[in-house]
Each structure stands twice: as structure tokens, then as C-alpha cells.
mmCIF file of C-alpha atoms in Angstrom:
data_model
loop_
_atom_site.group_PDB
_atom_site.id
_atom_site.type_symbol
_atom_site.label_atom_id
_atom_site.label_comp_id
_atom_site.label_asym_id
_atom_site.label_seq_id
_atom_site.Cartn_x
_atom_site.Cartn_y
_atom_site.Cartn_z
ATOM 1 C CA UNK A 1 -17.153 -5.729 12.973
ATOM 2 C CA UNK A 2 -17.561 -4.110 9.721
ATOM 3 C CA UNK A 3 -15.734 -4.730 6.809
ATOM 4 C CA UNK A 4 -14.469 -1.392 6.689
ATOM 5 C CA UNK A 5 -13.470 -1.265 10.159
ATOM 6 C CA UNK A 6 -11.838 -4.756 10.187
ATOM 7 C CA UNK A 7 -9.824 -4.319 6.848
ATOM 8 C CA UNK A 8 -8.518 -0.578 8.710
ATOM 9 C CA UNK A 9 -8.084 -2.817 11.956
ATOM 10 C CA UNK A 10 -5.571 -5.313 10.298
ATOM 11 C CA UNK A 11 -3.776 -2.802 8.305
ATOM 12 C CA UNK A 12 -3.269 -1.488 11.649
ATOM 13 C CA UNK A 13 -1.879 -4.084 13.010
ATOM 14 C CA UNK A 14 0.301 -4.954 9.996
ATOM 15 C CA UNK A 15 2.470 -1.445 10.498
ATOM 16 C CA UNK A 16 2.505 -1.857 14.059
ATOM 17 C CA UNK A 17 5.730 -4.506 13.116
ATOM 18 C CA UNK A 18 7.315 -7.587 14.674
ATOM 19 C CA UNK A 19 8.744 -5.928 17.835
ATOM 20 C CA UNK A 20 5.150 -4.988 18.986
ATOM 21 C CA UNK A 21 3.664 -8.165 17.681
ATOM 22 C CA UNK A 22 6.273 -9.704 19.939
ATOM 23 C CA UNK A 23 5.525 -7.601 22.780
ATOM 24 C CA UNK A 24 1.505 -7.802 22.021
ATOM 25 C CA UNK A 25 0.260 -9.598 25.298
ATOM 26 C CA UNK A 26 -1.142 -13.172 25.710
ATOM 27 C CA UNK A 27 -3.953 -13.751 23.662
ATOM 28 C CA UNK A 28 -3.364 -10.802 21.097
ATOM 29 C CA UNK A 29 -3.163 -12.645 18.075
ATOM 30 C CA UNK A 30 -0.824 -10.178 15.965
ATOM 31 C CA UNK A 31 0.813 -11.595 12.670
ATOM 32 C CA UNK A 32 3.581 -9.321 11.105
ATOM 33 C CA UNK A 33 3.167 -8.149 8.131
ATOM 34 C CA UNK A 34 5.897 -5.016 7.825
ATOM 35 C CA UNK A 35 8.045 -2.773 10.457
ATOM 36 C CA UNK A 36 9.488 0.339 8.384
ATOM 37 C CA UNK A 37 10.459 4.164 8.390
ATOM 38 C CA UNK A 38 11.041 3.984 4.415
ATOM 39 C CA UNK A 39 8.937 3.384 1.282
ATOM 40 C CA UNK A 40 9.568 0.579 -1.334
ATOM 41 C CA UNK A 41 12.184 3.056 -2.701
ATOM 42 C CA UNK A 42 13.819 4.182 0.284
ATOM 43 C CA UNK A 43 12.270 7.619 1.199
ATOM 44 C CA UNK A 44 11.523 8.181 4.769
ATOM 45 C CA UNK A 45 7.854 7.976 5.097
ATOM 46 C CA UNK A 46 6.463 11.757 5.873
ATOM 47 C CA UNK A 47 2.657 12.309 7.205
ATOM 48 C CA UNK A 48 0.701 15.119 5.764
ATOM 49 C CA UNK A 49 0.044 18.035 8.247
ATOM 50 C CA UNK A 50 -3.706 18.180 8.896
ATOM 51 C CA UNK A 51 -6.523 16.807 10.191
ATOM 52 C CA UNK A 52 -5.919 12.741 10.403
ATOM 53 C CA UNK A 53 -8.028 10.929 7.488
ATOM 54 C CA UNK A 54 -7.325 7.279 6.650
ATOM 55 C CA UNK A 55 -8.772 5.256 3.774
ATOM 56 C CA UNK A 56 -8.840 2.322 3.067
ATOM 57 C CA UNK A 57 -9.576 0.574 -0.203
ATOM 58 C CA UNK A 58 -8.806 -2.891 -2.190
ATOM 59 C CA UNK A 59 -7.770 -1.883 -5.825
ATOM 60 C CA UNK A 60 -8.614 -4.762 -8.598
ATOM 61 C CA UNK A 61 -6.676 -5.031 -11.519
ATOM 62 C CA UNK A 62 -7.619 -8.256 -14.165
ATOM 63 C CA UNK A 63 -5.223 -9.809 -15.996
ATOM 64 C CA UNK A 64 -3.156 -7.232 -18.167
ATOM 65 C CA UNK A 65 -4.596 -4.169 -16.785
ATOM 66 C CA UNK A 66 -2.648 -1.210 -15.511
ATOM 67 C CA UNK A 67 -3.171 1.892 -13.652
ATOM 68 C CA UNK A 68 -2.558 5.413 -14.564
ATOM 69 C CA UNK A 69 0.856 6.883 -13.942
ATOM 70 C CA UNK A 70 0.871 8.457 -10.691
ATOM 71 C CA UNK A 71 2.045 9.631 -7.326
ATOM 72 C CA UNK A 72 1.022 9.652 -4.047
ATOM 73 C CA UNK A 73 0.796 12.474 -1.362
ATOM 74 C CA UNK A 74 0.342 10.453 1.715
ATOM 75 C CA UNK A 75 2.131 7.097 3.037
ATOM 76 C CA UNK A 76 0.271 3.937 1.403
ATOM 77 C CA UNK A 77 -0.072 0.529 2.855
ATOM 78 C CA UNK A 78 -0.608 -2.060 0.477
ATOM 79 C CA UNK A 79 -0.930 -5.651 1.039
ATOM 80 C CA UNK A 80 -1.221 -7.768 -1.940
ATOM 81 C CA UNK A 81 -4.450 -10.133 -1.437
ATOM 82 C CA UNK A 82 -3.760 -12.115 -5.048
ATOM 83 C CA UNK A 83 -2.401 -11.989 -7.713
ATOM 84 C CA UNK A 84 0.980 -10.322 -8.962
ATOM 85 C CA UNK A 85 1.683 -6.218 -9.676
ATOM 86 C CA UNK A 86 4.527 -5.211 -11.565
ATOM 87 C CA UNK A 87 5.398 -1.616 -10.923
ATOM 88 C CA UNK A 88 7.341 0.746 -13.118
ATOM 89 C CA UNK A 89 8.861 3.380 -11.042
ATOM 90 C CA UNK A 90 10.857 5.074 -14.226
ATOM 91 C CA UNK A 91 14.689 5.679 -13.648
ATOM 92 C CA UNK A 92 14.350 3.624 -10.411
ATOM 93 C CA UNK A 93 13.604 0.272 -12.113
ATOM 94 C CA UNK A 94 10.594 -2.046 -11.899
ATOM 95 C CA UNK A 95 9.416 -4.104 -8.578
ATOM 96 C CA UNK A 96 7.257 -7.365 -9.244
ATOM 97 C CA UNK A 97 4.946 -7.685 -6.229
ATOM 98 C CA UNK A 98 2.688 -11.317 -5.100
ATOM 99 C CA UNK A 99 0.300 -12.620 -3.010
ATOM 100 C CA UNK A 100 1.500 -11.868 1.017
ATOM 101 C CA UNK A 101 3.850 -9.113 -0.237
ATOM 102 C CA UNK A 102 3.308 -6.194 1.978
ATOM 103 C CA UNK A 103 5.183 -2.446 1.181
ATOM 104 C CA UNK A 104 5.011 1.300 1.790
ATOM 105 C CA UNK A 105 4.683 2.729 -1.555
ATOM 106 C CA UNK A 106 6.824 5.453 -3.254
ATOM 107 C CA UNK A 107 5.398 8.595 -2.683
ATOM 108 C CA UNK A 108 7.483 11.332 -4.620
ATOM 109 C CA UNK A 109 8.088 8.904 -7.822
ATOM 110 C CA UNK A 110 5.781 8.695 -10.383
ATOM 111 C CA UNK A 111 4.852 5.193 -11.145
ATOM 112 C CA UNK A 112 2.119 3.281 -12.614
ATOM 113 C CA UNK A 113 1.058 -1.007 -11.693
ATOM 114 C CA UNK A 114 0.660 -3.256 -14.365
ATOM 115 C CA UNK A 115 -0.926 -7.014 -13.480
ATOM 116 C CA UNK A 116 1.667 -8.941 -15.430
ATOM 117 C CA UNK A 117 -0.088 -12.251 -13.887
ATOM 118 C CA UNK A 118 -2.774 -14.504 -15.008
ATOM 119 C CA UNK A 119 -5.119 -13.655 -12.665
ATOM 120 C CA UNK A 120 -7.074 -10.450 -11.403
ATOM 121 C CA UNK A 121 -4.796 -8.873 -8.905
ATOM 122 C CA UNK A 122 -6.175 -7.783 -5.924
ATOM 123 C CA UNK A 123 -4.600 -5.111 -3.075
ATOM 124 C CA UNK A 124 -5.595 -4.213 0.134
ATOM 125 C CA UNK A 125 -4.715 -0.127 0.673
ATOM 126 C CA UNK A 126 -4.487 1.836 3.072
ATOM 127 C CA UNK A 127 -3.723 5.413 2.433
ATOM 128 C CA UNK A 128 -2.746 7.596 5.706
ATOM 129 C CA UNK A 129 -3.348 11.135 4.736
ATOM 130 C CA UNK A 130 -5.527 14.298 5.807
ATOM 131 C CA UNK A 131 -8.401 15.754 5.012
ATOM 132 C CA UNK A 132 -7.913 17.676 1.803
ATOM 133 C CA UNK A 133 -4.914 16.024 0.726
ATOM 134 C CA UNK A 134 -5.529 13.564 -2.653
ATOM 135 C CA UNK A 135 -3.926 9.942 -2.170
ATOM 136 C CA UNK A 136 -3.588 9.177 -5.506
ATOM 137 C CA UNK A 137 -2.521 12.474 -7.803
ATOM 138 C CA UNK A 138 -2.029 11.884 -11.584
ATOM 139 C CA UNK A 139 0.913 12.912 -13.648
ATOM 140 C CA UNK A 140 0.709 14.209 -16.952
#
């Protein structure tokens, strides 16, 4: 399998959740990583009309790197590979993320990650938008 395909096929099966992990068949080796209907913040996760278009991506931060503030316009799956993300989501507070921690990401706060660890922080992502539709969007 290619990487691509295989990092897309186990974010996959991370949102598919521990009921259908539990009722995967004999032999389907499914490990749950998340079941939910909100984002980190509580917002019920809404798909972009369109044509389907998934990407996904592993975002490196080193040591006391950040990102630029942002939002997104399409649900994100992120799994956190290594490493530890603090996220500032303004007025809603700050979330310190580590290695095995797996979330939906806000998608109408503006927020921006900050590696508050030691170490390069690595995230798997996988954005589930539509074609023409920006998954990351800055904010001024």
C-alpha cells in the first residue's frame, strides 16, 4: 500500500469509532482511536457541500514552533504521532495535546498550535473537505 493510501486508510478507521471496531468481523484488526459528532470545542461537525476531497497530511512542528492563527473550513482529524501541541483557541481557553491523543478540531474558532514540548511534534491530519474549499484559512 502506499503511504498515502495507508495513512488515509487508518484515519479511516480511527473515525469509524469503538462500536464499529466492536462490530468489525473476525480478523479485522480495528483499534479505536475516536467516535464523535463534535469538535474539540463542542461544535457539531458539518461537511462542506461539494464534490468529496480528502487530504491527508502530517504537520511538523520542532521544539518552540507555532503555527499561524487560523481556522478551518472542513472537519480535521488529527492524531498526534509525537510530541506535545498546545493550542490557544482565544476566549475558549488553551488544550495541551500528546502522543496517542486523537481530536476533531475546532472549525469556526480561530486558533493557532504552539509545540510547548521538547521535542519536534509531529500530527497525522486528515482534512475532510471538497474540492474548492481551503482546509486551513488564515485570520488576520
Amino acid at each position: 500500500m502506499r503511504p498515502q493510501t495507508s495513512a488515509m486508510a487508518i484515519a479511516m478507521l480511527a473515525c469509524v469509532g469503538p462500536a464499529a471496531a466492536h462490530d468489525a468481523p473476525h480478523g479485522y484488526p480495528a483499534v479505536p482511536l475516536l467516535s464523535t459528532g463534535t469538535t474539540i470545542l463542542g461544535e457539531t461537525i458539518r461537511y462542506p457541500a461539494g464534490d468529496a476531497h480528502v487530504t491527508a497530511a502530517i504537520v511538523t512542528l520542532a521544539a518552540g514552533e507555532r503555527t499561524i492563527l487560523h481556522k478551518h473550513e472542513v472537519p480535521l482529524f488529527a492524531y498526534i504521532l509525537e510530541g506535545e501541541l498546545t493550542v490557544d483557541y482565544g476566549p475558549q481557553g488553551t488544550r495541551i495535546y500528546r502522543t496517542g491523543d486523537a481530536l476533531i478540531e475546532a472549525m469556526g474558532v480561530a486558533h493557532f498550535g504552539h509545540n510547548t514540548g521538547a521535542v519536534p511534534m509531529r500530527l497525522l491530519g486528515v482534512y475532510m473537505g471538497a474540492t474548492g474549499i481551503k482546509d486551513v484559512t488564515p485570520v488576520n
